Short mmCIF file of C-alpha atoms in Angstrom, two decimals:
data_model
loop_
_atom_site.label_atom_id
_atom_site.label_comp_id
_atom_site.label_asym_id
_atom_site.label_seq_id
_atom_site.Cartn_x
_atom_site.Cartn_y
_atom_site.Cartn_z
CA MET A 1 -32.98 -58.49 0.39
CA ILE A 2 -31.57 -56.42 -2.42
CA GLY A 3 -28.26 -54.83 -1.51
CA THR A 4 -27.32 -57.36 1.13
CA ALA A 5 -25.87 -60.03 -1.10
CA HIS A 6 -22.48 -60.07 0.56
CA ALA A 7 -22.00 -62.75 3.15
CA ALA A 8 -22.68 -61.79 6.71
CA PRO A 9 -19.64 -61.24 8.89
CA PRO A 10 -18.79 -64.07 11.24
CA PRO A 11 -19.72 -63.84 14.91
CA ALA A 12 -17.60 -61.22 16.61
CA THR A 13 -14.23 -62.60 17.58
CA VAL A 14 -12.53 -59.26 16.92
CA SER A 15 -13.45 -55.96 18.51
CA ALA A 16 -15.11 -53.47 16.17
CA HIS A 17 -12.11 -51.12 16.23
CA ARG A 18 -9.87 -53.97 15.04
CA ASP A 19 -12.19 -55.39 12.40
CA PRO A 20 -10.96 -54.51 8.88
CA ASN A 21 -14.49 -54.74 7.54
CA VAL A 22 -15.78 -52.21 10.08
CA LEU A 23 -12.80 -49.94 9.50
CA ARG A 24 -13.47 -50.05 5.76
CA TRP A 25 -17.04 -48.90 6.34
CA LEU A 26 -15.87 -46.25 8.80
CA ALA A 27 -13.42 -44.88 6.21
CA ALA A 28 -16.25 -44.67 3.65
CA TYR A 29 -18.51 -42.96 6.17
CA THR A 30 -15.79 -40.45 7.11
CA ALA A 31 -15.14 -39.65 3.44
CA SER A 32 -18.85 -39.06 2.95
CA LEU A 33 -19.02 -36.78 6.00
CA LEU A 34 -16.05 -34.78 4.74
CA GLY A 35 -17.73 -34.49 1.37
CA ASP A 36 -20.89 -33.19 3.05
CA SER A 37 -18.95 -30.57 4.98
CA VAL A 38 -16.98 -29.36 1.97
CA TYR A 39 -20.15 -29.27 -0.17
CA PHE A 40 -22.06 -27.05 2.28
CA LEU A 41 -19.16 -24.63 2.59
CA ALA A 42 -18.78 -24.44 -1.20
CA LEU A 43 -22.53 -23.98 -1.67
CA GLY A 44 -22.58 -21.04 0.75
CA PHE A 45 -19.65 -19.26 -0.84
CA ALA A 46 -20.91 -19.91 -4.37
CA ALA A 47 -24.29 -18.43 -3.42
CA ALA A 48 -22.68 -15.42 -1.72
CA LYS A 49 -20.81 -14.67 -4.96
CA VAL A 50 -24.00 -14.26 -7.01
CA ALA A 51 -26.70 -13.29 -4.51
CA PRO A 52 -27.42 -10.95 -1.56
CA PRO A 53 -27.44 -12.35 2.00
CA ALA A 54 -31.21 -13.03 2.11
CA GLU A 55 -31.04 -15.17 -1.01
CA VAL A 56 -27.93 -16.95 0.29
CA GLY A 57 -30.04 -17.98 3.28
CA VAL A 58 -32.68 -19.38 0.93
CA VAL A 59 -30.08 -21.46 -0.92
CA MET A 60 -28.67 -22.86 2.32
CA ALA A 61 -32.11 -23.68 3.75
CA VAL A 62 -33.93 -24.98 0.68
CA GLY A 63 -32.31 -28.41 0.81
CA ALA A 64 -33.78 -29.01 4.27
CA VAL A 65 -37.32 -29.00 2.87
CA PRO A 66 -37.19 -32.21 0.77
CA ARG A 67 -34.99 -33.84 3.40
CA ALA A 68 -37.60 -33.28 6.13
CA LEU A 69 -40.55 -34.21 3.89
CA LEU A 70 -39.03 -37.39 2.50
CA LEU A 71 -37.09 -38.80 5.47
CA LEU A 72 -39.78 -41.26 6.49
CA GLY A 73 -40.07 -42.44 2.91
CA GLY A 74 -36.30 -42.87 2.88
CA GLY A 75 -36.65 -45.33 5.75
CA VAL A 76 -39.12 -47.38 3.71
CA VAL A 77 -36.69 -47.42 0.77
CA ALA A 78 -33.83 -48.55 3.02
CA ASP A 79 -35.88 -51.44 4.42
CA ARG A 80 -37.28 -52.47 1.05
CA PHE A 81 -34.05 -52.45 -0.98
CA GLY A 82 -31.44 -52.84 1.74
CA PRO A 83 -29.42 -50.03 3.37
CA ARG A 84 -26.15 -50.96 1.68
CA LEU A 85 -27.54 -50.52 -1.81
CA VAL A 86 -29.21 -47.22 -0.85
CA VAL A 87 -26.04 -45.81 0.74
CA ILE A 88 -23.91 -46.78 -2.28
CA GLY A 89 -26.47 -45.33 -4.67
CA SER A 90 -26.78 -42.12 -2.63
CA ASP A 91 -23.05 -41.49 -2.55
CA ALA A 92 -22.74 -42.30 -6.26
CA VAL A 93 -25.53 -39.85 -7.12
CA ARG A 94 -24.03 -37.17 -4.91
CA CYS A 95 -20.66 -37.71 -6.55
CA VAL A 96 -22.06 -37.25 -10.07
CA LEU A 97 -24.23 -34.32 -8.98
CA ILE A 98 -21.44 -32.38 -7.28
CA LEU A 99 -18.88 -33.05 -10.02
CA ALA A 100 -21.39 -31.85 -12.63
CA ALA A 101 -21.93 -28.67 -10.60
CA ALA A 102 -18.15 -28.19 -10.39
CA ALA A 103 -17.87 -28.49 -14.17
CA VAL A 104 -20.69 -25.99 -14.76
CA LEU A 105 -19.18 -23.49 -12.33
CA ALA A 106 -15.77 -23.86 -13.95
CA LEU A 107 -17.06 -23.34 -17.51
CA THR A 108 -19.84 -20.81 -17.06
CA ALA A 109 -21.24 -18.22 -14.66
CA PRO A 110 -24.62 -19.76 -13.73
CA GLY A 111 -27.30 -17.92 -11.84
CA LEU A 112 -28.82 -18.67 -8.49
CA TRP A 113 -31.21 -21.17 -10.05
CA LEU A 114 -28.44 -23.76 -10.44
CA LEU A 115 -27.48 -23.60 -6.78
CA ILE A 116 -31.12 -23.84 -5.67
CA ALA A 117 -31.69 -26.87 -7.92
CA LEU A 118 -28.48 -28.43 -6.62
CA ALA A 119 -29.53 -27.93 -3.00
CA LEU A 120 -33.00 -29.38 -3.66
CA VAL A 121 -31.69 -32.54 -5.33
CA PHE A 122 -29.02 -32.93 -2.65
CA GLY A 123 -31.76 -32.71 0.01
CA VAL A 124 -33.75 -35.46 -1.72
CA VAL A 125 -30.69 -37.73 -1.79
CA ASP A 126 -29.98 -36.92 1.85
CA ALA A 127 -33.48 -38.12 2.74
CA LEU A 128 -32.54 -41.51 1.32
CA PHE A 129 -29.01 -41.57 2.69
CA LEU A 130 -29.65 -40.74 6.35
CA PRO A 131 -32.00 -43.64 7.26
CA ALA A 132 -29.90 -46.10 5.27
CA VAL A 133 -26.57 -45.15 6.81
CA GLY A 134 -28.14 -45.28 10.26
CA ALA A 135 -29.42 -48.79 9.61
CA LEU A 136 -26.00 -50.19 8.68
CA PRO A 137 -24.14 -50.49 12.05
CA PRO A 138 -26.25 -53.41 13.38
CA ARG A 139 -25.50 -55.26 10.14
CA LEU A 140 -21.75 -54.86 10.62
CA VAL A 141 -21.19 -56.06 14.19
CA THR A 142 -22.78 -58.21 16.85
CA GLY A 143 -24.83 -56.66 19.63
CA ASP A 144 -21.98 -56.60 22.13
CA GLN A 145 -20.00 -54.33 19.78
CA LEU A 146 -22.73 -51.83 18.89
CA VAL A 147 -21.88 -49.33 21.64
CA ARG A 148 -18.24 -49.38 20.55
CA LEU A 149 -19.23 -48.90 16.91
CA GLN A 150 -21.47 -45.97 17.83
CA GLY A 151 -18.49 -44.41 19.57
CA MET A 152 -16.38 -44.90 16.45
CA ARG A 153 -19.14 -43.42 14.33
CA ALA A 154 -19.34 -40.37 16.60
CA LEU A 155 -15.58 -39.92 16.25
CA ALA A 156 -16.02 -39.97 12.46
CA VAL A 157 -18.71 -37.27 12.75
CA ARG A 158 -16.39 -35.10 14.82
CA THR A 159 -13.60 -35.64 12.31
CA GLY A 160 -15.87 -34.50 9.51
CA ASN A 161 -17.00 -31.44 11.46
CA ILE A 162 -13.45 -30.44 12.37
CA ALA A 163 -11.53 -31.28 9.21
CA GLY A 164 -14.21 -30.55 6.60
CA PRO A 165 -14.36 -26.73 6.80
CA PRO A 166 -10.56 -26.21 6.63
CA LEU A 167 -10.37 -28.65 3.70
CA GLY A 168 -13.17 -26.80 1.93
CA GLY A 169 -11.54 -23.46 2.70
CA LEU A 170 -8.25 -24.66 1.26
CA ALA A 171 -10.00 -25.82 -1.92
CA MET A 172 -11.84 -22.49 -2.16
CA GLY A 173 -8.55 -20.64 -1.83
CA LEU A 174 -6.89 -22.71 -4.53
CA GLY A 175 -9.60 -22.59 -7.18
CA GLY A 176 -12.87 -21.18 -5.90
CA ALA A 177 -16.21 -22.91 -5.55
CA SER A 178 -15.70 -25.16 -8.58
CA THR A 179 -12.57 -26.67 -7.01
CA ALA A 180 -14.30 -27.11 -3.66
CA PHE A 181 -17.21 -28.88 -5.36
CA ALA A 182 -14.72 -31.10 -7.19
CA VAL A 183 -13.07 -32.04 -3.88
CA ALA A 184 -16.46 -32.85 -2.36
CA GLY A 185 -17.36 -35.00 -5.38
CA GLY A 186 -14.04 -36.80 -5.11
CA LEU A 187 -14.68 -37.62 -1.46
CA PHE A 188 -18.09 -39.07 -2.32
CA ALA A 189 -16.42 -41.05 -5.11
CA LEU A 190 -13.87 -42.40 -2.62
CA SER A 191 -16.61 -43.77 -0.38
CA VAL A 192 -18.24 -45.86 -3.12
CA PRO A 193 -15.51 -48.52 -3.66
CA LEU A 194 -14.99 -48.75 0.10
CA LEU A 195 -18.70 -49.46 0.56
CA LEU A 196 -18.68 -51.97 -2.28
CA GLY A 197 -15.96 -53.87 -0.43
CA THR A 198 -17.80 -53.85 2.89
CA ARG A 199 -19.46 -57.12 3.90
CA ILE A 200 -22.76 -56.86 5.70
CA GLY A 201 -25.40 -59.28 6.91
CA ALA A 202 -29.14 -59.07 7.52
CA SER A 203 -28.33 -57.97 11.07
CA ALA A 204 -25.28 -59.31 12.79
CA HIS A 205 -26.58 -58.74 16.31
CA ARG A 206 -29.51 -61.08 15.67
CA ASP A 207 -27.07 -63.95 15.51
CA ASP A 208 -25.39 -62.95 18.74
CA PRO A 209 -26.68 -64.99 21.71
CA ALA A 210 -24.99 -62.55 24.06
CA ALA A 211 -26.76 -59.45 22.74
CA GLY A 212 -28.11 -58.07 25.99
CA LEU A 213 -30.76 -55.79 24.53
CA ALA A 214 -32.23 -58.05 21.89
CA ALA A 215 -35.28 -59.49 23.52
CA ARG A 216 -36.46 -63.06 23.75
CA ALA A 217 -39.26 -63.64 21.27
CA ARG A 218 -42.86 -63.13 22.43
CA PRO A 219 -46.04 -63.95 20.54
CA ASP A 220 -46.30 -60.31 19.40
CA GLY A 221 -42.65 -60.20 18.38
CA LEU A 222 -41.82 -57.44 20.86
CA ALA A 223 -39.74 -57.42 23.99
CA ALA A 224 -41.07 -58.04 27.47
CA PRO A 225 -39.65 -55.58 30.01
CA GLY A 226 -38.21 -58.27 32.22
CA GLU A 227 -36.55 -60.03 29.33
CA LEU A 228 -34.39 -57.21 28.02
CA ALA A 229 -31.35 -58.25 29.98
CA GLU A 230 -31.58 -61.87 28.85
CA PRO A 231 -30.03 -63.43 25.76
CA ALA A 232 -31.89 -63.24 22.50
CA ALA A 233 -33.31 -66.23 20.73
CA PRO A 234 -31.05 -66.56 17.69
CA ALA A 235 -32.61 -65.73 14.35
CA GLY A 236 -30.67 -66.87 11.31
CA PRO A 237 -30.62 -65.07 7.96
CA THR A 238 -32.88 -67.71 6.45
CA GLU A 239 -35.70 -66.62 8.75
CA LEU A 240 -35.66 -63.17 7.16
CA ALA A 241 -36.04 -64.59 3.69
CA ALA A 242 -38.82 -67.08 4.42
CA PRO A 243 -41.49 -66.60 1.75
CA ASP A 244 -44.56 -67.08 3.88
CA GLY A 245 -43.80 -65.74 7.36
CA PRO A 246 -47.06 -65.06 9.21
CA ALA A 247 -47.97 -61.75 10.71
CA GLY A 248 -47.91 -61.51 14.49
CA PRO A 249 -51.17 -61.21 16.46
CA ASP A 250 -50.56 -57.48 16.91
CA GLY A 251 -50.87 -56.96 13.17
CA LEU A 252 -47.22 -56.21 12.47
CA ALA A 253 -45.87 -57.86 9.40
CA ALA A 254 -43.30 -60.59 9.71
CA PRO A 255 -39.96 -59.50 8.23
CA ALA A 256 -40.30 -61.86 5.29
CA GLU A 257 -43.53 -60.21 4.20
CA LEU A 258 -42.13 -56.73 3.73
CA ALA A 259 -41.26 -57.23 0.09
CA ASP A 260 -44.89 -58.18 -0.59
CA ARG A 261 -46.64 -55.51 1.47
CA GLY A 262 -47.86 -53.68 -1.65
CA THR A 263 -47.56 -49.94 -1.24
CA ALA A 264 -44.76 -47.94 0.32
CA TRP A 265 -47.42 -46.11 2.34
CA ALA A 266 -48.48 -49.40 3.95
CA GLU A 267 -44.87 -50.14 4.86
CA LEU A 268 -44.48 -46.67 6.34
CA ARG A 269 -47.56 -47.11 8.51
CA ASP A 270 -46.33 -50.54 9.53
CA GLY A 271 -43.01 -49.03 10.59
CA LEU A 272 -44.64 -46.26 12.61
CA ARG A 273 -46.87 -48.84 14.29
CA TYR A 274 -43.81 -50.91 15.11
CA VAL A 275 -42.12 -47.93 16.80
CA ARG A 276 -45.26 -47.07 18.76
CA ARG A 277 -45.83 -50.61 20.05
CA HIS A 278 -42.29 -51.68 20.82
CA ARG A 279 -41.71 -51.68 24.56
CA LEU A 280 -38.11 -50.44 24.35
CA VAL A 281 -37.80 -48.69 21.00
CA GLY A 282 -40.99 -46.65 21.40
CA PRO A 283 -40.13 -44.98 24.74
CA LEU A 284 -36.52 -44.33 23.67
CA VAL A 285 -37.54 -42.73 20.37
CA LEU A 286 -40.15 -40.56 22.09
CA SER A 287 -37.72 -39.64 24.85
CA GLY A 288 -35.10 -38.62 22.28
CA ALA A 289 -37.62 -36.55 20.33
CA VAL A 290 -38.70 -34.60 23.42
CA SER A 291 -35.10 -34.06 24.49
CA GLU A 292 -34.11 -32.89 21.00
CA PHE A 293 -37.07 -30.53 20.96
CA GLY A 294 -35.84 -28.98 24.19
CA LEU A 295 -32.14 -28.72 23.40
CA ALA A 296 -32.23 -27.78 19.71
CA GLY A 297 -32.60 -24.09 20.52
CA PRO A 298 -29.79 -23.77 23.09
CA LEU A 299 -27.34 -25.88 21.11
CA ASN A 300 -27.82 -24.02 17.85
CA ILE A 301 -28.90 -20.38 17.94
CA GLY A 302 -28.82 -20.25 21.74
CA MET A 303 -25.03 -20.13 22.03
CA VAL A 304 -24.83 -17.30 19.50
CA LEU A 305 -27.44 -15.25 21.36
CA LEU A 306 -25.80 -15.97 24.71
CA ALA A 307 -22.35 -14.88 23.53
CA ARG A 308 -23.77 -11.65 22.11
CA GLN A 309 -25.83 -10.87 25.21
CA ARG A 310 -22.90 -11.51 27.58
CA GLY A 311 -20.48 -9.50 25.41
CA TRP A 312 -18.23 -12.51 24.74
CA GLY A 313 -18.32 -12.00 20.98
CA SER A 314 -17.55 -14.50 18.26
CA ALA A 315 -14.37 -15.63 20.05
CA GLY A 316 -16.36 -16.57 23.13
CA TYR A 317 -18.90 -18.41 21.01
CA GLY A 318 -16.05 -20.30 19.37
CA TRP A 319 -14.65 -21.36 22.72
CA ILE A 320 -18.04 -22.66 23.91
CA ILE A 321 -18.66 -24.64 20.73
CA ALA A 322 -15.10 -25.99 20.71
CA ALA A 323 -15.48 -27.13 24.32
CA PHE A 324 -18.74 -28.89 23.58
CA GLY A 325 -17.16 -30.58 20.56
CA ALA A 326 -14.15 -31.67 22.61
CA GLY A 327 -16.43 -33.19 25.23
CA ALA A 328 -18.44 -35.02 22.58
CA ALA A 329 -15.23 -36.34 21.02
CA ALA A 330 -14.04 -37.54 24.43
CA SER A 331 -17.33 -39.37 24.98
CA ALA A 332 -17.03 -41.02 21.57
CA LEU A 333 -13.52 -42.18 22.42
CA LEU A 334 -14.72 -43.44 25.81
CA LEU A 335 -17.50 -45.51 24.22
CA THR A 336 -15.05 -46.84 21.63
CA VAL A 337 -12.62 -48.00 24.30
CA ARG A 338 -15.22 -49.15 26.80
CA GLY A 339 -17.32 -51.05 24.30
CA ARG A 340 -20.10 -52.24 26.61
CA VAL A 341 -21.90 -50.37 29.39
CA ARG A 342 -23.72 -52.26 32.13
CA ARG A 343 -27.21 -51.06 33.09
CA ALA A 344 -27.26 -49.14 29.82
CA GLY A 345 -30.86 -47.99 30.26
CA VAL A 346 -30.26 -46.47 33.68
CA VAL A 347 -27.00 -44.86 32.56
CA GLN A 348 -28.68 -43.39 29.49
CA VAL A 349 -31.48 -41.80 31.51
CA ALA A 350 -29.05 -40.48 34.13
CA THR A 351 -26.85 -38.88 31.49
CA LEU A 352 -29.90 -37.36 29.81
CA PHE A 353 -30.83 -35.58 33.05
CA ALA A 354 -27.24 -34.53 33.75
CA GLY A 355 -26.54 -33.38 30.20
CA SER A 356 -29.76 -31.36 30.07
CA ALA A 357 -28.89 -29.68 33.35
CA ALA A 358 -25.39 -28.80 32.14
CA ILE A 359 -26.74 -27.20 28.96
CA GLY A 360 -29.33 -25.26 30.93
CA LEU A 361 -26.67 -23.94 33.30
CA ILE A 362 -24.59 -22.65 30.38
CA GLY A 363 -27.26 -20.00 29.95
CA ALA A 364 -26.83 -18.97 33.58
CA ALA A 365 -23.01 -18.83 33.44
CA PRO A 366 -21.85 -15.34 34.48
CA VAL A 367 -18.40 -15.57 32.90
CA LEU A 368 -17.02 -17.18 29.77
CA GLY A 369 -14.78 -19.62 31.66
CA ALA A 370 -17.75 -21.15 33.47
CA ALA A 371 -19.69 -21.48 30.22
CA VAL A 372 -16.73 -23.24 28.56
CA VAL A 373 -16.37 -25.73 31.44
CA LEU A 374 -20.10 -26.46 31.42
CA ALA A 375 -20.05 -26.91 27.64
CA LEU A 376 -17.19 -29.40 27.96
CA LEU A 377 -19.15 -31.41 30.55
CA ALA A 378 -22.34 -31.17 28.51
CA GLY A 379 -20.61 -32.49 25.39
CA LEU A 380 -19.10 -35.40 27.32
CA ILE A 381 -22.35 -36.37 29.07
CA CYS A 382 -24.66 -35.86 26.08
CA GLY A 383 -22.32 -37.85 23.85
CA ILE A 384 -22.60 -40.85 26.17
CA CYS A 385 -26.37 -40.41 26.38
CA GLY A 386 -26.85 -40.29 22.62
CA GLY A 387 -24.49 -43.16 21.89
CA LEU A 388 -26.21 -45.46 24.37
CA ALA A 389 -29.69 -44.52 23.16
CA VAL A 390 -28.87 -45.28 19.52
CA ALA A 391 -27.13 -48.53 20.42
CA MET A 392 -30.08 -49.72 22.53
CA ILE A 393 -32.60 -48.83 19.83
CA GLN A 394 -30.64 -50.53 17.07
CA THR A 395 -29.97 -53.64 19.09
CA ALA A 396 -33.63 -54.09 19.97
CA THR A 397 -35.06 -53.24 16.54
CA ASP A 398 -36.02 -56.04 14.18
CA PRO A 399 -33.66 -55.86 11.17
CA ALA A 400 -36.60 -55.47 8.78
CA TYR A 401 -37.56 -52.17 10.46
CA LEU A 402 -34.14 -50.58 10.99
CA GLY A 403 -34.47 -48.10 8.11
CA ARG A 404 -37.87 -46.85 9.19
CA VAL A 405 -36.92 -46.60 12.85
CA THR A 406 -33.80 -44.63 11.89
CA SER A 407 -35.87 -42.32 9.68
CA VAL A 408 -38.19 -41.51 12.59
CA MET A 409 -35.17 -40.70 14.76
CA SER A 410 -33.63 -38.54 12.02
CA LEU A 411 -36.86 -36.66 11.39
CA THR A 412 -36.75 -35.22 14.89
CA GLY A 413 -33.36 -33.60 14.44
CA PHE A 414 -33.61 -32.62 10.78
CA GLY A 415 -37.30 -31.81 10.43
CA ILE A 416 -39.08 -31.01 13.68
CA ALA A 417 -36.51 -29.59 16.10
CA PRO A 418 -35.47 -26.64 13.87
CA LEU A 419 -39.05 -25.38 14.12
CA VAL A 420 -38.29 -24.22 17.67
CA TYR A 421 -35.56 -21.77 16.56
CA PRO A 422 -37.85 -18.76 15.98
CA ALA A 423 -39.71 -19.30 19.27
CA PHE A 424 -36.45 -19.73 21.16
CA GLY A 425 -34.99 -16.56 19.69
CA ALA A 426 -38.14 -14.58 20.49
CA ALA A 427 -38.13 -15.89 24.07
CA VAL A 428 -34.49 -14.87 24.57
CA SER A 429 -35.34 -11.38 23.28
CA LEU A 430 -38.17 -11.09 25.81
CA TRP A 431 -36.69 -12.67 28.93
CA GLY A 432 -32.96 -13.06 28.34
CA PRO A 433 -30.95 -16.28 27.93
CA THR A 434 -30.88 -17.56 31.52
CA PRO A 435 -34.58 -18.42 32.06
CA VAL A 436 -35.00 -19.63 28.49
CA PHE A 437 -31.97 -21.96 28.68
CA LEU A 438 -33.24 -23.37 31.98
CA ALA A 439 -36.76 -23.84 30.59
CA ALA A 440 -35.34 -25.63 27.54
CA ALA A 441 -33.35 -27.93 29.83
CA ALA A 442 -36.54 -28.71 31.76
CA VAL A 443 -38.29 -29.66 28.51
CA SER A 444 -35.38 -31.94 27.65
CA MET A 445 -35.62 -33.57 31.07
CA LEU A 446 -39.21 -34.53 30.28
CA GLY A 447 -37.63 -36.94 27.81
CA GLY A 448 -35.80 -38.49 30.73
CA VAL A 449 -39.07 -38.83 32.64
CA ILE A 450 -40.61 -40.62 29.65
CA ALA A 451 -37.69 -43.05 29.47
CA LEU A 452 -37.63 -43.58 33.22
CA SER A 453 -41.34 -44.45 33.24
CA SER A 454 -40.66 -47.41 30.92
CA PRO A 455 -39.76 -50.69 32.68
CA ALA A 456 -38.10 -51.82 29.46
CA VAL A 457 -35.67 -48.88 29.55
CA ARG A 458 -34.97 -49.21 33.26
CA THR A 459 -34.06 -52.88 32.94
CA ALA A 460 -32.15 -52.66 29.65
CA ASP A 461 -28.60 -53.92 30.01
#
């Protein structure tokens, strides 16, 4: 595959958090996350300088349109050309794009059109970047290290969320939006050589006989529910490159055929069919989508509306969000240290129910202290739930479909879930936060019911 020319890492003899190759990738990923955070802050302030609030909102939202529309196509691109090449290309393009914007802002006083164009192009690149970067972890470590790597990745996300805004604010204070854009471009530039030095394989966990979630091969290429806890049949890199691999009886293409499928649309349909038919991936992806649909409102605009309705103000909102972030960071650290979780499927479903309940109860909290404690618990529990779900999906997914599976998962959070914001806000206006938070938690729990109804999820280890 294009973009995967570097030799695959050897079978895991070193834990992910001690592997220099993994740490190199993690440093590149963190730099990219920081660049993202600084860019969005600079974009908002640059727009506020030349436009009224309504138009600032347009600038900040316009990039989400191409990202949502093109995410599934980004998964096809990642699988066709290799996620490493796509991630390197995305960060390189973002670097050039943001540095060019910094130069224009420093030399001239452009109108709103420049910022809108910048946001649109950035959204297109994001649609390529997100599926590709999500498909990389299984190519860096063996299956027994994926949970640990997901914990490390979550820690990187928290670092970007916490450190990015102050860094962007400092740059804004020193030289305005042009300086902040230059800092963001520099961070994207930093990630490129780190990625170039990162060794990846077709999918390291496929060579790991101890990968608990990778299923033993069946005639249709998918996992049998009772086999999920058993070792995988090893598949070497040469099997992915075989020129004439036959299609399975279910009609899914063999990995080797993907380069010859013809149209990108055919590959996209093939990927969606793969998700739908896979006994473990399908239920987990659907469960995550339903849960995201339920919790997107409370976790985003819900906390703002709750703080205002209870009279806690912006300070109270800050405490709730900080507590949730602290809990999520603690869960990421726990997964990093723990590494492997037994009965992962059962634990994931249990934490989905518990995390949903905690978020629902935040809306019923009568005092700020109770809401903060519940938010801390919710962040801790939901972080474990999300980390396990992603690790199980990536371990069970055929390497040739990782980009498309990741794009389907990303579409839920970046494209579909935000559609509930207006309805959630209207419901809070009509009935208040408590019943709406609890109803949203109940919707999220339906995702747990979906997962629990799958024998493959229940027996995943």
